Amino acid sequence: MGFLAFRRLLTVRRIWRQDFRLSTFPEMSADQLFFLYYALDNCELSDAVFQSHEFEAHRRLPAAMRVNMALRQSAQFAQAFQCRPGEPMVAEEKCQVLR
């Protein structure tokens, strides 16, 4: 859902002639940056003890797992980064809930 809203914004960007790319990563497309920002937004610094506590107390997976599990399900992510079936960031079986 967020990605679709972002794609609509890109249409507006073209009308306004704005570029959302980063000067430090000029080779990254706007779609790739969307997923980069998604990962950064969910970034956390934690050790194994904290992660274990979070899982036991709240059933919360570590950020890296939450991000990667969701992105592995995304056809838009695979297209943006040219991931192919069989590669680590493409789930062999897609989760029906995340479709």
Coordinates of C-alpha atoms in Angstrom, one line a residue:
M1 CA 0.0 0.0 0.0
G2 CA 2.8 2.4 0.9
F3 CA 4.6 1.6 -2.3
L4 CA 1.5 2.4 -4.4
A5 CA 1.1 5.8 -2.7
F6 CA 4.8 6.4 -3.4
R7 CA 4.3 5.6 -7.1
R8 CA 1.5 8.1 -7.3
L9 CA 3.8 10.7 -5.7
L10 CA 6.4 10.0 -8.5
T11 CA 3.8 11.1 -11.0
V12 CA 3.4 14.4 -9.1
R13 CA 7.2 14.6 -9.0
R14 CA 7.5 14.4 -12.7
I15 CA 4.9 17.2 -13.1
W16 CA 6.9 19.4 -10.6
R17 CA 10.2 18.2 -12.0
Q18 CA 11.5 17.2 -8.6
D19 CA 14.1 14.4 -8.0
F20 CA 13.9 12.4 -4.8
R21 CA 17.3 10.6 -5.3
L22 CA 20.2 11.1 -2.9
S23 CA 23.3 12.9 -4.2
T24 CA 25.4 10.3 -2.4
F25 CA 23.6 7.4 -4.2
P26 CA 22.8 8.8 -7.7
E27 CA 22.7 5.3 -9.2
M28 CA 19.8 4.3 -7.0
S29 CA 16.3 4.6 -8.6
A30 CA 13.4 6.2 -6.8
D31 CA 11.9 2.7 -6.3
Q32 CA 15.1 1.4 -4.8
L33 CA 15.2 4.4 -2.4
F34 CA 11.7 3.7 -1.3
F35 CA 12.8 0.3 -0.1
L36 CA 16.0 1.7 1.4
Y37 CA 13.9 4.2 3.4
Y38 CA 11.6 1.5 4.5
A39 CA 14.5 -0.5 5.9
L40 CA 16.1 2.6 7.5
D41 CA 12.7 3.4 9.1
N42 CA 12.7 0.0 10.8
C43 CA 16.4 0.0 11.7
E44 CA 17.3 -0.7 15.3
L45 CA 20.5 -1.4 17.2
S46 CA 20.1 -4.4 19.5
D47 CA 22.0 -7.3 20.8
A48 CA 21.0 -11.0 21.2
V49 CA 19.8 -10.4 24.8
F50 CA 17.5 -7.6 23.8
Q51 CA 16.2 -9.5 20.8
S52 CA 15.5 -12.5 23.0
H53 CA 13.7 -10.4 25.6
E54 CA 11.6 -8.7 22.8
F55 CA 10.6 -12.0 21.4
E56 CA 9.7 -13.6 24.7
A57 CA 7.9 -10.6 26.1
H58 CA 6.2 -9.3 23.0
R59 CA 6.6 -11.9 20.3
R60 CA 8.5 -9.3 18.3
L61 CA 11.1 -10.4 15.7
P62 CA 14.3 -8.5 15.3
A63 CA 14.1 -5.6 12.8
A64 CA 16.3 -7.3 10.2
M65 CA 14.0 -10.3 10.1
R66 CA 10.8 -8.1 10.0
V67 CA 12.2 -6.1 7.1
N68 CA 13.7 -8.9 5.1
M69 CA 10.7 -11.2 5.5
A70 CA 8.3 -8.5 4.2
L71 CA 10.6 -7.5 1.3
R72 CA 11.2 -11.1 0.2
Q73 CA 7.4 -11.2 -0.4
S74 CA 7.3 -8.0 -2.5
A75 CA 7.3 -8.3 -6.3
Q76 CA 7.9 -4.6 -6.5
F77 CA 11.1 -5.0 -4.4
A78 CA 12.3 -7.8 -6.6
Q79 CA 11.7 -5.8 -9.7
A80 CA 13.4 -2.7 -8.3
F81 CA 16.5 -4.6 -7.4
Q82 CA 16.3 -7.1 -10.2
C83 CA 16.1 -10.1 -7.8
R84 CA 15.5 -13.5 -9.5
P85 CA 13.8 -16.6 -8.2
G86 CA 16.1 -18.7 -6.1
E87 CA 18.0 -15.6 -4.8
P88 CA 17.9 -14.9 -1.0
M89 CA 15.6 -11.9 -1.3
V90 CA 12.9 -13.7 -3.2
A91 CA 10.7 -16.0 -1.2
E92 CA 10.2 -19.5 -2.7
E93 CA 6.6 -19.5 -1.5
K94 CA 4.7 -16.3 -1.2
C95 CA 2.6 -15.6 1.9
Q96 CA -1.0 -15.3 1.0
V97 CA -1.7 -12.8 3.8
L98 CA 0.9 -10.3 2.4
R99 CA -0.4 -10.4 -1.2

